[in-house]
Coordinates of C-alpha atoms in Angstrom, one line a residue:
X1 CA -5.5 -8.3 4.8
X2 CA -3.9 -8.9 7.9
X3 CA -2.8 -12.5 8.4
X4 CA -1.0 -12.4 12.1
X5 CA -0.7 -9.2 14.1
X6 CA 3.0 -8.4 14.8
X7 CA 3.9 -6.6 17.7
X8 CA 5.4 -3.0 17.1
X9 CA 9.3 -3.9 18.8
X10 CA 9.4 -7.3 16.7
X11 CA 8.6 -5.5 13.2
X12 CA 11.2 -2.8 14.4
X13 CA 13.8 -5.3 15.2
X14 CA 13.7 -7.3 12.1
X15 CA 14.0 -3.8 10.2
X16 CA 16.8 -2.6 11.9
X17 CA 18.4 -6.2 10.8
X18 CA 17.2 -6.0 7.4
X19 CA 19.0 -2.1 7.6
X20 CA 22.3 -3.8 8.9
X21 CA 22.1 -5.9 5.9
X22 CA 21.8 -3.1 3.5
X23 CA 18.3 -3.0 3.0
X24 CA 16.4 0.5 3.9
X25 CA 15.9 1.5 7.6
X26 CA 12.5 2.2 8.1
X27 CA 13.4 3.3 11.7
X28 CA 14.9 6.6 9.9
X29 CA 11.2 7.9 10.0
X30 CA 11.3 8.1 13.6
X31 CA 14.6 10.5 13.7
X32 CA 13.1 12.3 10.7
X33 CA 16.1 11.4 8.5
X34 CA 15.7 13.5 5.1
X35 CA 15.8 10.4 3.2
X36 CA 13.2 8.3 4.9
X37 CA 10.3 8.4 2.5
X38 CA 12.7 7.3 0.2
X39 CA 14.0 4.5 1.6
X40 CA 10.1 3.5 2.8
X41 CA 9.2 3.6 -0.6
X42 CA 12.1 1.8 -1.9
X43 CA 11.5 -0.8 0.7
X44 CA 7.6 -1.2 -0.5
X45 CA 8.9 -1.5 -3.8
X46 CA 11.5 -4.1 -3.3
X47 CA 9.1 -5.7 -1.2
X48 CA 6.2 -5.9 -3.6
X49 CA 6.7 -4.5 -7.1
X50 CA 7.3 -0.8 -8.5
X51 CA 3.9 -1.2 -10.3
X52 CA 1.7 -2.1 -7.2
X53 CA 2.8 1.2 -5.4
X54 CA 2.4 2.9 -8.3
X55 CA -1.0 1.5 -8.7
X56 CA -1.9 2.5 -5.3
X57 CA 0.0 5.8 -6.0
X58 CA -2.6 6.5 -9.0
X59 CA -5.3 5.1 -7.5
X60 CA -5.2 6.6 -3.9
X61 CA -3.2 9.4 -4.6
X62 CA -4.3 10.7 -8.5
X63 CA -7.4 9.3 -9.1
X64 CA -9.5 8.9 -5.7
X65 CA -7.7 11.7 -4.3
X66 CA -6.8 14.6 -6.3
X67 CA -9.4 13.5 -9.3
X68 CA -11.5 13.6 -6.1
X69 CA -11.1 16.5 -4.2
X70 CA -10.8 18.0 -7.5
X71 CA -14.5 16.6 -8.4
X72 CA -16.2 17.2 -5.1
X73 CA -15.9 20.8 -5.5
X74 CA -16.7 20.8 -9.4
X75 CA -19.7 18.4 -8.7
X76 CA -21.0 21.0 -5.8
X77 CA -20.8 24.2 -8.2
X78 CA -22.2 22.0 -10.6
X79 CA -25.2 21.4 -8.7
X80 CA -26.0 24.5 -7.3
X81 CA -24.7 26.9 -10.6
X82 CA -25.6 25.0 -13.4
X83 CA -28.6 22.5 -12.4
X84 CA -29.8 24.9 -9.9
X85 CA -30.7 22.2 -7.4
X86 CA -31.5 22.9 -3.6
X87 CA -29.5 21.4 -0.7
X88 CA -31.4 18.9 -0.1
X89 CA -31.5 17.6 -3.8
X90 CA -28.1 18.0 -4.0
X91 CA -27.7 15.8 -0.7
X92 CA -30.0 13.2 -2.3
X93 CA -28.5 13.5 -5.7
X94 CA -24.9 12.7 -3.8
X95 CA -26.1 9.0 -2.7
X96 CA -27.3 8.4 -5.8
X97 CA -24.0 9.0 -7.6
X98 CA -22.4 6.9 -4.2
X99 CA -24.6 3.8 -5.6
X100 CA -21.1 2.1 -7.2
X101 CA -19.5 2.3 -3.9
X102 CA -22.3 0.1 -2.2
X103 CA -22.3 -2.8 -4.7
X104 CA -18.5 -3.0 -4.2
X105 CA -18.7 -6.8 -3.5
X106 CA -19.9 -7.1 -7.3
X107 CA -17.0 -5.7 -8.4
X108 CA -15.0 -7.5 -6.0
X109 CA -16.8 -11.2 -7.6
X110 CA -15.7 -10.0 -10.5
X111 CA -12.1 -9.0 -10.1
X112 CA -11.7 -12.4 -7.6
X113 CA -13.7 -15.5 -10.2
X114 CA -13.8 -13.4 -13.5
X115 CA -10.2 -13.1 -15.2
X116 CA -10.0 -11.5 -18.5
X117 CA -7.5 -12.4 -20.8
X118 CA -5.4 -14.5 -18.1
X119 CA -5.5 -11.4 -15.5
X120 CA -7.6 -10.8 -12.5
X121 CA -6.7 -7.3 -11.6
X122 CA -5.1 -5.6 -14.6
X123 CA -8.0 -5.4 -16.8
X124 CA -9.9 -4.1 -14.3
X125 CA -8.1 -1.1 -14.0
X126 CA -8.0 -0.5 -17.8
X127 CA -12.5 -0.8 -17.6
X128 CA -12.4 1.3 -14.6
X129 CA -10.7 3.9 -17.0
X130 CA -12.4 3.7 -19.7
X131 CA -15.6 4.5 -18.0
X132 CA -14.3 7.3 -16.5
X133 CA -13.2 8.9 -19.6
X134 CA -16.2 8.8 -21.4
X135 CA -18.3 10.0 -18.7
X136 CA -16.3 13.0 -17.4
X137 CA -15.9 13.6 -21.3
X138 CA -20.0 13.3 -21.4
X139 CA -20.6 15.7 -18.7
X140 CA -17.8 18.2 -19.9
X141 CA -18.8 18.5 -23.6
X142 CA -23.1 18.4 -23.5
X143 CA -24.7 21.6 -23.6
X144 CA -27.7 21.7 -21.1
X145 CA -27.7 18.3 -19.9
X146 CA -30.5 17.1 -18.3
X147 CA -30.1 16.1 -14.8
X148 CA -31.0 12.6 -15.0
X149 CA -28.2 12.2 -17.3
X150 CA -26.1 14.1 -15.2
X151 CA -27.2 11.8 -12.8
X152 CA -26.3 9.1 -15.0
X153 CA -22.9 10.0 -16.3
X154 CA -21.6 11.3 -12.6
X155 CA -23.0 7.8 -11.3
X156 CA -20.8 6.0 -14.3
X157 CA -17.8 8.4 -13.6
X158 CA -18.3 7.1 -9.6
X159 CA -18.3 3.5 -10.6
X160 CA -14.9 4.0 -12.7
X161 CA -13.4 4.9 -9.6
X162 CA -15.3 2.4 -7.1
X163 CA -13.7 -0.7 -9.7
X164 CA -10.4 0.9 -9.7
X165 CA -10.5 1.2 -5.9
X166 CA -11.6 -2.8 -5.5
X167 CA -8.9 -4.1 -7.9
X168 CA -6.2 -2.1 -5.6
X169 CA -7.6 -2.9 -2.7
X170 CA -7.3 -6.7 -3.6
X171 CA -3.9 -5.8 -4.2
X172 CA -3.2 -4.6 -0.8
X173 CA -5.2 -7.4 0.4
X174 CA -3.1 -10.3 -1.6
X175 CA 0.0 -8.0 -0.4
X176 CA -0.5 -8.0 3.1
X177 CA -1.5 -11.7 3.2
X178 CA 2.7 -11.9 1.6
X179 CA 3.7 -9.5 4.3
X180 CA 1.7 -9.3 7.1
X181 CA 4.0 -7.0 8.8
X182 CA 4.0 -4.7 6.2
X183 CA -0.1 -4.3 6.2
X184 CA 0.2 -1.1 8.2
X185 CA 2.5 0.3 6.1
X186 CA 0.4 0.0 3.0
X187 CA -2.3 1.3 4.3
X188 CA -0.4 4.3 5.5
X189 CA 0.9 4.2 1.9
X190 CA -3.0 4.7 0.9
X191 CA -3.7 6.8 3.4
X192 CA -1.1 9.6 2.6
X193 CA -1.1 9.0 -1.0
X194 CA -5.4 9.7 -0.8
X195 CA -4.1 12.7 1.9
X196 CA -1.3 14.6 -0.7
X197 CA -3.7 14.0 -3.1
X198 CA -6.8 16.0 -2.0
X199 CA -4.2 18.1 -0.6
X200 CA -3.1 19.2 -4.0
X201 CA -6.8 18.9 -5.6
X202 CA -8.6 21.4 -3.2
X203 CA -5.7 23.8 -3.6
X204 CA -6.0 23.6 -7.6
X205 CA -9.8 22.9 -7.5
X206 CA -11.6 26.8 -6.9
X207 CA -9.0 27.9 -9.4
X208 CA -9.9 25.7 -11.8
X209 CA -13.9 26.4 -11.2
X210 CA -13.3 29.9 -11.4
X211 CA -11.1 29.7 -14.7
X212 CA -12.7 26.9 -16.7
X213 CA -16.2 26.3 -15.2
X214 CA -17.2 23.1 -13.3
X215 CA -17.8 21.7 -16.7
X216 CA -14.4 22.0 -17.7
X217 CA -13.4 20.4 -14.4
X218 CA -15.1 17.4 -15.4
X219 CA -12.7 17.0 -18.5
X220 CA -9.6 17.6 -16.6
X221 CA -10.9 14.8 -14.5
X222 CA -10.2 12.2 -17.4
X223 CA -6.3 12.6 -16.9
X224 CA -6.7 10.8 -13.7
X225 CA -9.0 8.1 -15.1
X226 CA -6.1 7.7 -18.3
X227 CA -3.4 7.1 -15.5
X228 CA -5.9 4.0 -14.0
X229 CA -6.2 2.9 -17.7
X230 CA -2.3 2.9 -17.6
X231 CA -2.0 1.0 -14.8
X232 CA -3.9 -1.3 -16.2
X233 CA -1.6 -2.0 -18.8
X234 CA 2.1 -2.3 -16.7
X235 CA 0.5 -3.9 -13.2
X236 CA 3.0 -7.0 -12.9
X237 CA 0.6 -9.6 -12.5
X238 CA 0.5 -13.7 -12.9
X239 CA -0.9 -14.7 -16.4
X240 CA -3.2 -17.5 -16.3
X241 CA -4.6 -18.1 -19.5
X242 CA -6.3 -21.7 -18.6
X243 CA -9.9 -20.8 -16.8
X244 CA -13.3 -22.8 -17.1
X245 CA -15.4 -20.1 -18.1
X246 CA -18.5 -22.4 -17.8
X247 CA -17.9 -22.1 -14.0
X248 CA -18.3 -18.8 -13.6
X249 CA -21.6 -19.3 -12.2
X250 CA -20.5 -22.2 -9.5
X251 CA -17.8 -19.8 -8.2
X252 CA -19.8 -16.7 -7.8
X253 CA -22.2 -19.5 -6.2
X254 CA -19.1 -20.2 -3.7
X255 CA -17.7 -16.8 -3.0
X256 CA -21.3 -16.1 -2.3
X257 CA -21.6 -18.9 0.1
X258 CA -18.1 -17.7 1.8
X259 CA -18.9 -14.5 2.4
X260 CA -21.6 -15.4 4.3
X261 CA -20.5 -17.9 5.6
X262 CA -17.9 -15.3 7.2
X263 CA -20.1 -12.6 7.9
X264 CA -22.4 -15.0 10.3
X265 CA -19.4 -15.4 12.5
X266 CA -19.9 -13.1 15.4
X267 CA -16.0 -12.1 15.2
X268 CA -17.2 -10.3 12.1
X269 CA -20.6 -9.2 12.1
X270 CA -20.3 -7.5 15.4
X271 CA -17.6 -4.9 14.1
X272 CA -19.6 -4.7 10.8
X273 CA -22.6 -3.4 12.6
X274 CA -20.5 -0.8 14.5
X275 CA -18.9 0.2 11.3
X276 CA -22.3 1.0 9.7
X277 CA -23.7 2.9 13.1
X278 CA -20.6 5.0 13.1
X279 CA -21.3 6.2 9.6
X280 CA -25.1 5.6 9.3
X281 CA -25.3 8.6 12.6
X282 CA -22.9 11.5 11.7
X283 CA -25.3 13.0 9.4
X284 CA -24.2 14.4 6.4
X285 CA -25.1 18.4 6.2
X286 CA -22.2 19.6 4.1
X287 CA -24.5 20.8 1.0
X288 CA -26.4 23.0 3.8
X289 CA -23.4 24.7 4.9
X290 CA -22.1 25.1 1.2
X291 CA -24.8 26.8 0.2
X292 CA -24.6 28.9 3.3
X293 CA -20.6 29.5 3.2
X294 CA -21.6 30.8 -0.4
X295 CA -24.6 32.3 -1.2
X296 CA -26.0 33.3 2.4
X297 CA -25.7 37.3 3.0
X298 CA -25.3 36.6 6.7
X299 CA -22.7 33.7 5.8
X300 CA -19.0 34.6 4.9
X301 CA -19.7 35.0 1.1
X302 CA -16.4 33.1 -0.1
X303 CA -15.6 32.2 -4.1
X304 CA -14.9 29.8 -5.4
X305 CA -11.0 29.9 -5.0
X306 CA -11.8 30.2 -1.0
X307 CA -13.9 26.9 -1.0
X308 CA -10.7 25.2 -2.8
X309 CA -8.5 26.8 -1.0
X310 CA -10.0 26.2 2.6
X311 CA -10.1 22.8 1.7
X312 CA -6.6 22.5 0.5
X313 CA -5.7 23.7 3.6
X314 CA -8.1 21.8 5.6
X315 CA -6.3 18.9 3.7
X316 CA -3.3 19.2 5.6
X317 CA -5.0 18.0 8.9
X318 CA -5.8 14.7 7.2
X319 CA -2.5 14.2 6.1
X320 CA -1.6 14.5 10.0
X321 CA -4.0 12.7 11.1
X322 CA -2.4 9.3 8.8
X323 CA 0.9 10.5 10.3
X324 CA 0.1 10.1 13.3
X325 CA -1.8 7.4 12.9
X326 CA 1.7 5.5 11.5
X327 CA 4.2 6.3 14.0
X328 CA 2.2 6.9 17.2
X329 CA -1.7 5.4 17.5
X330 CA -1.1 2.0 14.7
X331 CA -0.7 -0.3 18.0
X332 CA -3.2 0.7 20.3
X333 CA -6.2 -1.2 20.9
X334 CA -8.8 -0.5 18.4
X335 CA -12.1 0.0 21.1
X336 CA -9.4 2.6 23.0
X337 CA -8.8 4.8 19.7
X338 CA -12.1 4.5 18.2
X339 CA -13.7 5.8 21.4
X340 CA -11.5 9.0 21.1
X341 CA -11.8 9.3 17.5
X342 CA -15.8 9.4 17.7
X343 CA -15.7 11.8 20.6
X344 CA -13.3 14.1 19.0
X345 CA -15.7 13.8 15.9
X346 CA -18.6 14.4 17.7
X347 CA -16.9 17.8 19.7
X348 CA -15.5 19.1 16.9
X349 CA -19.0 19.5 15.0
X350 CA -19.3 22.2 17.7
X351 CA -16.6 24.3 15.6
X352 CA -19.8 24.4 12.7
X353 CA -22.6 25.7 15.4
X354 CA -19.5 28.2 16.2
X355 CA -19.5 29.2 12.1
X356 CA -23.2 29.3 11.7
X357 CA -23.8 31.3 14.6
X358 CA -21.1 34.0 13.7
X359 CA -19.6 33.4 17.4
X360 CA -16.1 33.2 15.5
X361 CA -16.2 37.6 14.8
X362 CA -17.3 38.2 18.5
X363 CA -14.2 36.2 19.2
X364 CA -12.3 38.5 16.7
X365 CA -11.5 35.2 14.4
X366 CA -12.1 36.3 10.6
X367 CA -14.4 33.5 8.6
X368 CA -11.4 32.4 6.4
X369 CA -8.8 31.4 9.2
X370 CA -11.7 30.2 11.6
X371 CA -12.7 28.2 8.4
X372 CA -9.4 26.5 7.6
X373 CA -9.6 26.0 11.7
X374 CA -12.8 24.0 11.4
X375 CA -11.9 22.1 8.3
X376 CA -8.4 20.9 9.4
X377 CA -9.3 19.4 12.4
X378 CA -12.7 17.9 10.8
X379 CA -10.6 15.9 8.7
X380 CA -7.8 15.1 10.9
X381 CA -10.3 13.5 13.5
X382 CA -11.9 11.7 10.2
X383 CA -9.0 10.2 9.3
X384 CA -7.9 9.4 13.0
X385 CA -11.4 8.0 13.0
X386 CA -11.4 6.2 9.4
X387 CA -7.3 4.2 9.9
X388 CA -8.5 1.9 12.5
X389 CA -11.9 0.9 11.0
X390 CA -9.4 -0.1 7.5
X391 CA -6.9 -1.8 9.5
X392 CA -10.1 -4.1 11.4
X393 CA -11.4 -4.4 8.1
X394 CA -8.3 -6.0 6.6
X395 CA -8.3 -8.7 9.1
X396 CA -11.4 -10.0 8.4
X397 CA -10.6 -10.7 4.8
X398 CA -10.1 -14.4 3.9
X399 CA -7.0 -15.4 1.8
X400 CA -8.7 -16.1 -1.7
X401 CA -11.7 -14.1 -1.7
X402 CA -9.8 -10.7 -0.5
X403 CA -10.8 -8.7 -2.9
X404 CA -14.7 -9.7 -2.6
X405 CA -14.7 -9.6 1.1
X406 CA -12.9 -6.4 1.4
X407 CA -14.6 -4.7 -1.0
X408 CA -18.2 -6.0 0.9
X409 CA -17.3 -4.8 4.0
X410 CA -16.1 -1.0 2.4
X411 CA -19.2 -1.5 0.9
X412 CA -21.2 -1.8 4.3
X413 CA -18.9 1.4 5.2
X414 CA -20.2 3.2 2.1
X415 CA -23.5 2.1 2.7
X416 CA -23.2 4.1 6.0
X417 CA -22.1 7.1 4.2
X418 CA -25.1 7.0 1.8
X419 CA -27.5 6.8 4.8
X420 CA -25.9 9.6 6.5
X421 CA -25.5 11.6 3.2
X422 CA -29.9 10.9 2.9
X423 CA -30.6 11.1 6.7
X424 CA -28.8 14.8 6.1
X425 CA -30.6 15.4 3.5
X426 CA -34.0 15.0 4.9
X427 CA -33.1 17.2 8.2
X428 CA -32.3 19.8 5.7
X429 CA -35.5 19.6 4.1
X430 CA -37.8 19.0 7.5
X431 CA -35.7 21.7 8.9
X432 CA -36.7 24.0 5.9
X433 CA -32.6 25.0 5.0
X434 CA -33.1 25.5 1.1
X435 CA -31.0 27.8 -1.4
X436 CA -32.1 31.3 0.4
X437 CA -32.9 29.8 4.3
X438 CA -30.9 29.2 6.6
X439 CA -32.3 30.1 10.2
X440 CA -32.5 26.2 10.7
X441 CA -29.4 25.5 9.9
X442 CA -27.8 25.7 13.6
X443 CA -30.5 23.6 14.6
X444 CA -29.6 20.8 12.1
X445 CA -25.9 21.1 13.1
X446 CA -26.8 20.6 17.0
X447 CA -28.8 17.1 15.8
X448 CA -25.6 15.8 13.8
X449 CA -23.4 16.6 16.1
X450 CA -25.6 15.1 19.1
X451 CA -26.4 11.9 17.0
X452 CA -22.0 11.8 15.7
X453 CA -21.7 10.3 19.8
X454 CA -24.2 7.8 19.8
X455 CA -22.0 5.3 18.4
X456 CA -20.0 5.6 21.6
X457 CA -22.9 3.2 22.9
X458 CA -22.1 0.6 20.8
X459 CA -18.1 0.6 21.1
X460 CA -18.7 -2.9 23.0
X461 CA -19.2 -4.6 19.5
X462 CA -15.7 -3.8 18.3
X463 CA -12.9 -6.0 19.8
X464 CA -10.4 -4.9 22.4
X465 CA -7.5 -6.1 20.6
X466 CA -5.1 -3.7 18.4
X467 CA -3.5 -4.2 14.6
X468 CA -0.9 -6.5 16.3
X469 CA -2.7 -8.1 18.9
X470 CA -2.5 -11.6 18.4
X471 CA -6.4 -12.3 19.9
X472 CA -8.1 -11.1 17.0
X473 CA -6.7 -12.1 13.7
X474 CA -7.0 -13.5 9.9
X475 CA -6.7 -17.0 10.9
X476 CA -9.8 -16.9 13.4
X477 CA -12.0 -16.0 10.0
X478 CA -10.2 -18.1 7.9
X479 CA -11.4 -21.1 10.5
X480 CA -15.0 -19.8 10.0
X481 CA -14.5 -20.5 6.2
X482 CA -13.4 -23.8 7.0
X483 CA -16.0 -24.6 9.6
X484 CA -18.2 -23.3 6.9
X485 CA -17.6 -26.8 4.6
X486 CA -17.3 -23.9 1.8
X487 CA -15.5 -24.7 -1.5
X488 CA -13.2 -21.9 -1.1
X489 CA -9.4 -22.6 -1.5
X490 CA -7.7 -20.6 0.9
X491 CA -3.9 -20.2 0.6
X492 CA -1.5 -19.1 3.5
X493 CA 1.7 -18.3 3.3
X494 CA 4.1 -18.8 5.8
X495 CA 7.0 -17.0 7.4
X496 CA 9.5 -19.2 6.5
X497 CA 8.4 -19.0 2.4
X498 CA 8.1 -15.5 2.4
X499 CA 11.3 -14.8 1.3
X500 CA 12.2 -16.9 -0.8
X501 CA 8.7 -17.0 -3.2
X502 CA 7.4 -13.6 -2.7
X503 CA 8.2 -13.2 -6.5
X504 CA 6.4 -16.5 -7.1
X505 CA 3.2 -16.0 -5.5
X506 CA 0.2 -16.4 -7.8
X507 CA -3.3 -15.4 -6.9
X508 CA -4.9 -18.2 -5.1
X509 CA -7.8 -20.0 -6.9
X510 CA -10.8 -19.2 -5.4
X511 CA -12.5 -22.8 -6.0
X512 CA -11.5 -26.0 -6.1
X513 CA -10.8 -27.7 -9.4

């Protein structure tokens, strides 16, 4: 996504021109000036177009992260209320539903060498939509639904989000290619948008359990898939309504051939592999201490609106952590803050043992506020943790197949995430932590929080180089592509014709005609 690292002071100083000119001051953020989010977001949307931060408004912000903080909570009451699973089914049953998110480069093929109707992105968004509806409509309406179908509809209502999330995240990608010195911004842009989103979700999300069921959640959930489907249908995008269907197969054949072509190079594998580590070994317990937060008589008992609202709360330290991420940590080398960020993460599992072990009332801290305590900084450290690792990502990307690339290394990322969400699964279950047992479950914390610093051994494989270092950057993969003797048309835009065709810009061809 990242074409050419810019250094902080340059990005500042052409700013501060642009500001002089009349254009927004971005600086303003920095003195906390009342009207700085405005002016940042009127400066995104000059930039790029009203519709593509809206789009990742809906996406990031509505759909991924209220609709999801909003469905995390229904889906957990769901499982244990309603289908009466144990932890460790409900752990398992979690990567199942996560499947969409690991064949992301699918839906990325699709959104990069399969228009519909002269559009690459935009009808997309109005599938990803459509999906979503039906299923969240599915799960809300069916009396006694079996769990395979539950299964089956949550997995659908997943992959509605997962194409929605590709055909944005091209967006960003094609965008940042434009701008390359606005890529940090946009991710911060998706990174508080997801933050005020699950903010607002977990806050709304144990009222809505306790008031309409987590059945009912799941149709409230289709207002955020109608907004993607609306999206869909205003996105300012170029028409192209000429395109040799007949080589559909020959492209797929050559983004194919790209992508590994890319992924060989040792500039990309080698932070790949530490991507997947970092996930694959913080071990995914959270169904163990659910069911112990709320059904355990030695655990704190809470209902349902003090799981939404410790979450809410909890929310808040996520939204710091892509604050601070923006205006303090965005330029520092990457192997520096990822080394922090996983020991943080690995230290504050210790607040969990602290929980479990009921250390927190010996310390004369109540569960609720020790709670919000743990959570807060868990997803503050997450997110600290999670900014770098999307930044690295977005260099990688290839002009032309940015959407495909992208979404195959968030997929290698999600892949990560399933293992962990499987290898918790099965400690929970060797460890014997079911619906009514929970003396393990101190132990199984003590593992994931040993096993959450291990990746610190393999730090080596991530470069030394920052967002703007100029060592490590787009142009070193694009050369891979070309070294590659790939059919792949790669477009780069240059300083100089930013300006003056930004509005102009189509998306580049991905073959050769």
């Amino acid at each position: 996504m990242v074409e050419e690292g810019k250094h902080h002071e340059t990005c500042n100083k052409e700013l501060v021109e642009e500001d002089e000119n009349g254009g927004p001051k971005r600086g303003a953020f920095v003195g906390f000036n009342i009207r700085a989010p405005v002016d940042w977001f009127s400066m995104l949307s000059r930039k790029t177009h009203w519709s593509f931060v809206g789009g990742v408004v809906v996406v990031y912000g509505i759909n991924q992260g209220f609709g999801g903080a909003l469905g995390r909570v229904g889906t957990e009451y769901y499982m244990k209320d309603v289908q009466k699973v144990q932890p460790s089914a409900a752990q398992a049953y979690q990567g199942i539903t996560n499947i969409p998110w690991i064949i992301k480069p699918v839906w990325g093929l699709l959104t990069d060498v399969v228009p519909i109707l002269g559009y690459r992105r935009r009808p997309y968004f109005v599938i990803a939509g459509i999906i979503g509806i039906l299923s969240m409509f599915f799960l809300s309406f069916h009396e006694k639904l079996h769990i395979v179908l539950a299964l089956l509809s949550l997995t659908a209502g997943s992959a509605g989000v997962a194409i929605a999330d590709v055909a944005v995240d091209a967006c960003v990608a094609q965008n940042s290619g434009i701008h390359p010195s606005l890529a940090p911004d946009m991710q911060s842009l998706c990174a508080l948008s997801s933050s005020i989103g699950r903010l607002i979700g977990f806050a709304l999300s144990g009222v809505f359990v306790h008031l309409i069921g987590p059945k009912g959640v799941f149709g409230l959930l289709s207002i955020p898939y109608a907004l993607v489907l609306l999206i869909g249908l205003v996105l300012k995008e170029p028409h192209s309504p000429s395109f040799a269907y007949g080589q559909i197969s020959e492209k797929f054949a050559a983004a194919a051939t790209a992508m590994w072509t890319t992924l060989k190079s040792e500039d990309v594998w080698r932070p790949c592999l530490y991507m997947y580590l970092s996930f694959a070994l913080s071990l995914n317990i959270y169904d163990g201490l659910f069911y112990w937060e709320t059904d355990s008589k030695a655990g704190p008992s809470f209902s349902q609106e003090t799981i939404g609202f410790v979450l809410s709360i909890g929310s808040v330290g996520s939204l710091l952590g892509a604050i601070l991420y923006q205006y303090t940590l965005k330029t520092y080398p990457f192997r520096a803050l990822l080394f922090w960020s996983q020991l943080f993460f690995g230290l504050s599992g210790m607040l969990d043992l602290v929980f479990v072990l009921r250390l927190n009332l010996k310390l004369g801290m109540p569960d609720y506020f020790f709670a919000v305590i743990d959570e807060s900084v868990l997803q503050m450290v997450g997110r600290l943790k999670w900014m770098p690792l999307l930044v690295l990502s977005s260099q990688l990307c290839p002009p032309g197949i940015e959407g495909t690339f992208f979404a195959l290394l968030m997929s290698i990322d999600n892949f990560g995430l399933m293992s962990s969400t499987w290898l918790g699964g099965l400690l929970l279950h060797v460890l014997r932590v079911t619906r009514t047992q929970f003396d393990n479950l101190w132990l199984a914390i003590l593992i994931r929080n040993v096993l959450r610093i291990v990746p610190l051994c393999f730090l080596f494989l991530v470069p030394k180089g920052g967002s703007d270092s100029s060592g490590f950057s787009r142009l070193e993969v694009l050369q891979v592509v070309d070294d590659g003797e790939s059919d792949i048309e790669v477009l780069s835009v240059s300083e100089d014709a930013e300006a003056s065709k930004a509005e102009e810009v189509e998306l580049t061809p991905l073959v050769s005609s």
